[in-house]
CSV table of C-alpha atoms in Angstrom, one decimal:
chain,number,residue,atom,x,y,z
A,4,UNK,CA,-5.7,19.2,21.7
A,5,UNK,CA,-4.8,15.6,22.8
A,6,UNK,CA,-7.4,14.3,20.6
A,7,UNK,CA,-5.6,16.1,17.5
A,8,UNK,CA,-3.2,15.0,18.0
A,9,UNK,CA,-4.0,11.0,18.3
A,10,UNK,CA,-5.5,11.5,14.7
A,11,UNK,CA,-2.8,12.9,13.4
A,12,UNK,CA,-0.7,10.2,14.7
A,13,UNK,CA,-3.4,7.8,13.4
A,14,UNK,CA,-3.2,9.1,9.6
A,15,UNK,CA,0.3,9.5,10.5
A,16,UNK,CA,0.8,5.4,10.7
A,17,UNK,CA,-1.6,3.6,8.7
A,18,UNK,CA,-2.6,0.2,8.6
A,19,UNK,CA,-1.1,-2.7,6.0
A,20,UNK,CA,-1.0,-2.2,2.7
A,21,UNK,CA,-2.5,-5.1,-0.2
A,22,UNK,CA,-2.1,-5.6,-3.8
A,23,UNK,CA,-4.8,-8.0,-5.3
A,24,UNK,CA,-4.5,-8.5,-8.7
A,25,UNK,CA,-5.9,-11.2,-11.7
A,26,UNK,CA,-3.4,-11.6,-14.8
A,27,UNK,CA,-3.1,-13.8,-17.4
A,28,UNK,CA,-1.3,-16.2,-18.2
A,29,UNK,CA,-0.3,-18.1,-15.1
A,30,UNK,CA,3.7,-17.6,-16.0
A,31,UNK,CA,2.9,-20.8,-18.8
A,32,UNK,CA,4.6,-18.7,-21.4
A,33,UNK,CA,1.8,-19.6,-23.9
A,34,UNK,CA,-0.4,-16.9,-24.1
A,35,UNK,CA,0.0,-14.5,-26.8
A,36,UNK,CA,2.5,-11.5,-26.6
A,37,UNK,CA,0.4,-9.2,-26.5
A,38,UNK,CA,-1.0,-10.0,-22.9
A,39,UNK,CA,2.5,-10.7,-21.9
A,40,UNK,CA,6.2,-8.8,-21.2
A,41,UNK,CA,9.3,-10.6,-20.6
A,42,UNK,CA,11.4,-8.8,-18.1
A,43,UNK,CA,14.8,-10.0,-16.9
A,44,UNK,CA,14.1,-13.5,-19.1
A,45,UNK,CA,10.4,-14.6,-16.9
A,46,UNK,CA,7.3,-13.7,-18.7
A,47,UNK,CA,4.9,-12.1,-16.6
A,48,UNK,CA,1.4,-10.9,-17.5
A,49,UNK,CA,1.0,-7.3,-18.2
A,50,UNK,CA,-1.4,-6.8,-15.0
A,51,UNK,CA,1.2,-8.9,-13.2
A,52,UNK,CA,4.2,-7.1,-14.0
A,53,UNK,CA,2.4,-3.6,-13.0
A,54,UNK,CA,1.3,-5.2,-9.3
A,55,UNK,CA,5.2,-6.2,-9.0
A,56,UNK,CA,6.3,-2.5,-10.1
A,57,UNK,CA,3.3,-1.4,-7.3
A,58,UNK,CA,5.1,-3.5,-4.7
A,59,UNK,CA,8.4,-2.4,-5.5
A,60,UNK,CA,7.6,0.9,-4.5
A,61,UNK,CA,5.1,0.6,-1.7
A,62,UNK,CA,6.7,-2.8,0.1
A,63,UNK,CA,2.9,-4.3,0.2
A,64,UNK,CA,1.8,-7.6,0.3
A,65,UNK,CA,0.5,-9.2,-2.4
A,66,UNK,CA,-1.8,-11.4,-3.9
A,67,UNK,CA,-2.8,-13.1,-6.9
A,68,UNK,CA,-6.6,-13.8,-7.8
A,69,UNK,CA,-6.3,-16.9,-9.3
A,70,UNK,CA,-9.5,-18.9,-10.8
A,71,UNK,CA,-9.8,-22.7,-9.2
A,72,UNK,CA,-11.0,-23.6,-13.1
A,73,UNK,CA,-7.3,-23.4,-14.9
A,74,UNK,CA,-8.1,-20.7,-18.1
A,75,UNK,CA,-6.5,-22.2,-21.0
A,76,UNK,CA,-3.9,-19.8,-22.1
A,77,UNK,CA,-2.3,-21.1,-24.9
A,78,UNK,CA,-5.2,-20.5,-27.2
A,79,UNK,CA,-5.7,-16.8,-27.1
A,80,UNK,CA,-9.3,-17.3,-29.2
A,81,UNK,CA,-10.3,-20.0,-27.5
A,82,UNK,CA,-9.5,-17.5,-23.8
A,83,UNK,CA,-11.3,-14.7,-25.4
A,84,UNK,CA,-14.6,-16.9,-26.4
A,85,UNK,CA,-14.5,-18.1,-22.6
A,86,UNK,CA,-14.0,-14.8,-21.3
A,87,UNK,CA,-17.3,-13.3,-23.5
A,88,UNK,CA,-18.8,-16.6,-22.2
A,89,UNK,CA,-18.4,-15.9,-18.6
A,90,UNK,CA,-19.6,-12.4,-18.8
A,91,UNK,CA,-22.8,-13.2,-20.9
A,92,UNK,CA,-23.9,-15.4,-17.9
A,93,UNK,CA,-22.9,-13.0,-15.2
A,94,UNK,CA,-20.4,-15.9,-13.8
A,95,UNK,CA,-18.4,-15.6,-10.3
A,96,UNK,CA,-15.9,-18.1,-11.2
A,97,UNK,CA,-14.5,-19.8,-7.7
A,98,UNK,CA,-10.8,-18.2,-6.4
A,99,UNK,CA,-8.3,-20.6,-5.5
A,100,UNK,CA,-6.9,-18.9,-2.6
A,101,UNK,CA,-8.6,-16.6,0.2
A,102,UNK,CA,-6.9,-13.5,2.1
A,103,UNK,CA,-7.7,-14.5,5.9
A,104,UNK,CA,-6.4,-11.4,7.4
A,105,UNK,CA,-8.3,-8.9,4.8
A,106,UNK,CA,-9.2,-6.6,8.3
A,107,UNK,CA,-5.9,-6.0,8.2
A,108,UNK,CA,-5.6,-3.9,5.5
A,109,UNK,CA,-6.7,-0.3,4.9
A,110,UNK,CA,-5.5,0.8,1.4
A,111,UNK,CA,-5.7,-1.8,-0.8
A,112,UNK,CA,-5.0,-1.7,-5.1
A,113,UNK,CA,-6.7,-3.6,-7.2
A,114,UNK,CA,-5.5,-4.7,-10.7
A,115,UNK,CA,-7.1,-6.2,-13.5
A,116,UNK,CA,-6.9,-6.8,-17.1
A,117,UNK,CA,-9.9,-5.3,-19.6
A,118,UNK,CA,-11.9,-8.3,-20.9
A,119,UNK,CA,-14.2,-7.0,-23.6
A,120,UNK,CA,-14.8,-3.9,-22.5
A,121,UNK,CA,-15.6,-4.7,-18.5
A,122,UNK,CA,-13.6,-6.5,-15.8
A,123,UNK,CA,-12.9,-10.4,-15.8
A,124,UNK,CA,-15.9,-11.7,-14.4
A,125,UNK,CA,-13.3,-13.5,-11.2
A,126,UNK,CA,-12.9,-9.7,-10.3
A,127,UNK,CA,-16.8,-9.9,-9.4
A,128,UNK,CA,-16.0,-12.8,-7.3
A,129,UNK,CA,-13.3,-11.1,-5.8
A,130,UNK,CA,-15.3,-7.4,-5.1
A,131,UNK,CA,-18.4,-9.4,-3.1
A,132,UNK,CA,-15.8,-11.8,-1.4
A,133,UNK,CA,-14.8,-9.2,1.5
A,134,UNK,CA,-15.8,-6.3,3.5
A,135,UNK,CA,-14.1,-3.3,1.5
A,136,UNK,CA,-16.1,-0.5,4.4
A,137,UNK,CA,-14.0,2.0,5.5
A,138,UNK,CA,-10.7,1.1,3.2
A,139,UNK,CA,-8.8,3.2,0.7
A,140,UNK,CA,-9.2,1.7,-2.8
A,141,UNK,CA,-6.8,2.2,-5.7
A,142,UNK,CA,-7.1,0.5,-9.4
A,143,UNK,CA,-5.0,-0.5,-12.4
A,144,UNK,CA,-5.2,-1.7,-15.1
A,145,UNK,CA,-4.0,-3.4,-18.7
A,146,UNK,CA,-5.9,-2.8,-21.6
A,147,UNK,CA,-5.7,-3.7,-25.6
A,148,UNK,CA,-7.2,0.0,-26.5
A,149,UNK,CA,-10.4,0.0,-24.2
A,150,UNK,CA,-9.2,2.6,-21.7
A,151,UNK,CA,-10.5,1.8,-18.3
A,152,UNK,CA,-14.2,1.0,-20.3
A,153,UNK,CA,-16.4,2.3,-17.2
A,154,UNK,CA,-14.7,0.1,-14.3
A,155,UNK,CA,-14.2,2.7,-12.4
A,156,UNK,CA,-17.8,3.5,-12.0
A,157,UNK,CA,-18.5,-0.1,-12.2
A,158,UNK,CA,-16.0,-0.8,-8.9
A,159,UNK,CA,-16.9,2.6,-7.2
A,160,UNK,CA,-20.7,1.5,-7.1
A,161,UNK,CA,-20.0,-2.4,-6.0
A,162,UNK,CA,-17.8,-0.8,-3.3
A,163,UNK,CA,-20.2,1.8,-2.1
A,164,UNK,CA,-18.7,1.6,1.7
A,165,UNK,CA,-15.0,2.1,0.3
A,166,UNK,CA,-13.1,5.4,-0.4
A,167,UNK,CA,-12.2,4.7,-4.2
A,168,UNK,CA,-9.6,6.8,-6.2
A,169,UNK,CA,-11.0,7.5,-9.1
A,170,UNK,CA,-7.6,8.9,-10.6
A,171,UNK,CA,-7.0,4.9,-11.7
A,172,UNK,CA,-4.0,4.0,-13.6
A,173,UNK,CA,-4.0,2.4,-16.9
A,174,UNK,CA,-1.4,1.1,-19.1
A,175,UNK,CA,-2.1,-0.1,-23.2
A,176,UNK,CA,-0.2,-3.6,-23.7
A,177,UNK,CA,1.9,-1.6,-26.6
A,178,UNK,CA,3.7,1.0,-24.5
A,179,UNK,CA,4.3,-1.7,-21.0
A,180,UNK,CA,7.9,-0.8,-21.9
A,181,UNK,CA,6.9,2.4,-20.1
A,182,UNK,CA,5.4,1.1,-17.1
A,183,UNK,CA,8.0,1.6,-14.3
A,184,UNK,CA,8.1,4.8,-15.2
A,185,UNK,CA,4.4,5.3,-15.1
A,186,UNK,CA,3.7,3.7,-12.3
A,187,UNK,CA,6.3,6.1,-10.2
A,188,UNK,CA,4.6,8.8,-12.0
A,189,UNK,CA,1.2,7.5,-10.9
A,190,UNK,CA,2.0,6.5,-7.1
A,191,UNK,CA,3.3,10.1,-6.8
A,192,UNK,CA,0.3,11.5,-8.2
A,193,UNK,CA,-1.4,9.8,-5.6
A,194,UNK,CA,0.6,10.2,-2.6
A,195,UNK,CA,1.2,6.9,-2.3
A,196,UNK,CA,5.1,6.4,-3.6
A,197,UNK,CA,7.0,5.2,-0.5
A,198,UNK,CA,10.4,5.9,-2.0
């Protein structure tokens, strides 16, 4: 019975949680509206405004995947060429910042933007940059009308060690006006809404 017991108190108190996300643009105020929201007068990318909604209701850390190569986010074409360009050649562009104390963290959400039809090719870099065994993975995502496109599948099968939700959340750029309400509905959905 004492060993019950100790795993109950174990699930009972679990470890730290993370929010990891990639979003564009880098607060420059550039980009085109349609990747952005302005909320309380600071524009925030889409993906970044749903991580700070996450946070806001789970108290985790967080931490922005940011490229060491500055995208240029004032010319919306000119992003979208690069993007296509990056995935043609399979790129792992180079993150500016590493999480030292990624052991620390059991349950971890993952956000990302849909760049033509598949994740932004830094979200590769980021997947094969750690040690995801054992750890409780949950995903969102932004999207211009793509749905989720398969990266689901796509993250389930890099993280083969990892327990992956696969009930991911998604949000289309033309309803983010809905997002803190979608997100509560999503976090409960999930167990994971600490308020």
């Amino acid at each position: 019975n004492e060993e019950n017991t100790t795993n109950e108190n174990t699930v009972a108190s679990p470890g730290k949680t993370l929010i990891a996300y990639f979003s564009l643009p880098e607060n420059t105020g550039t980009a085109r509206e349609d990747s952005t929201i302005t909320v309380n007068g600071e524009r925030l990318g889409n993906t970044q405004y749903v991580a700070n909604l996450i946070q806001g209701h789970t108290n985790a850390d967080i931490f922005r995947i940011e490229s060491v190569k500055q995208y240029n986010t004032s010319d919306h074409q000119a992003l979208i060429e690069y993007a296509k360009e990056e995935q043609n050649n399979d790129a792992r562009p180079e993150i500016k910042n590493r999480i030292n104390n990624f052991a620390d963290y059991d349950t971890i959400f993952i956000g990302y933007p849909i760049w033509w039809s598949d994740l932004p090719q830094i979200l590769y870099t980021f997947l094969e940059s750690y040690d995801f065994s054992g750890k409780n993975v949950y995903l969102f995502s932004t999207n211009g009308g793509s749905g989720l496109a398969g990266t689901v599948s796509t993250i389930t099968s890099k993280l083969s060690g990892a327990n992956v939700n696969q009930n991911a959340f998604k949000l289309n750029r033309d309803i983010m006006e809905q997002a803190p309400r979608e997100v509560e509905n999503w976090l409960k959905e999930i167990n994971l809404n600490a308020h």
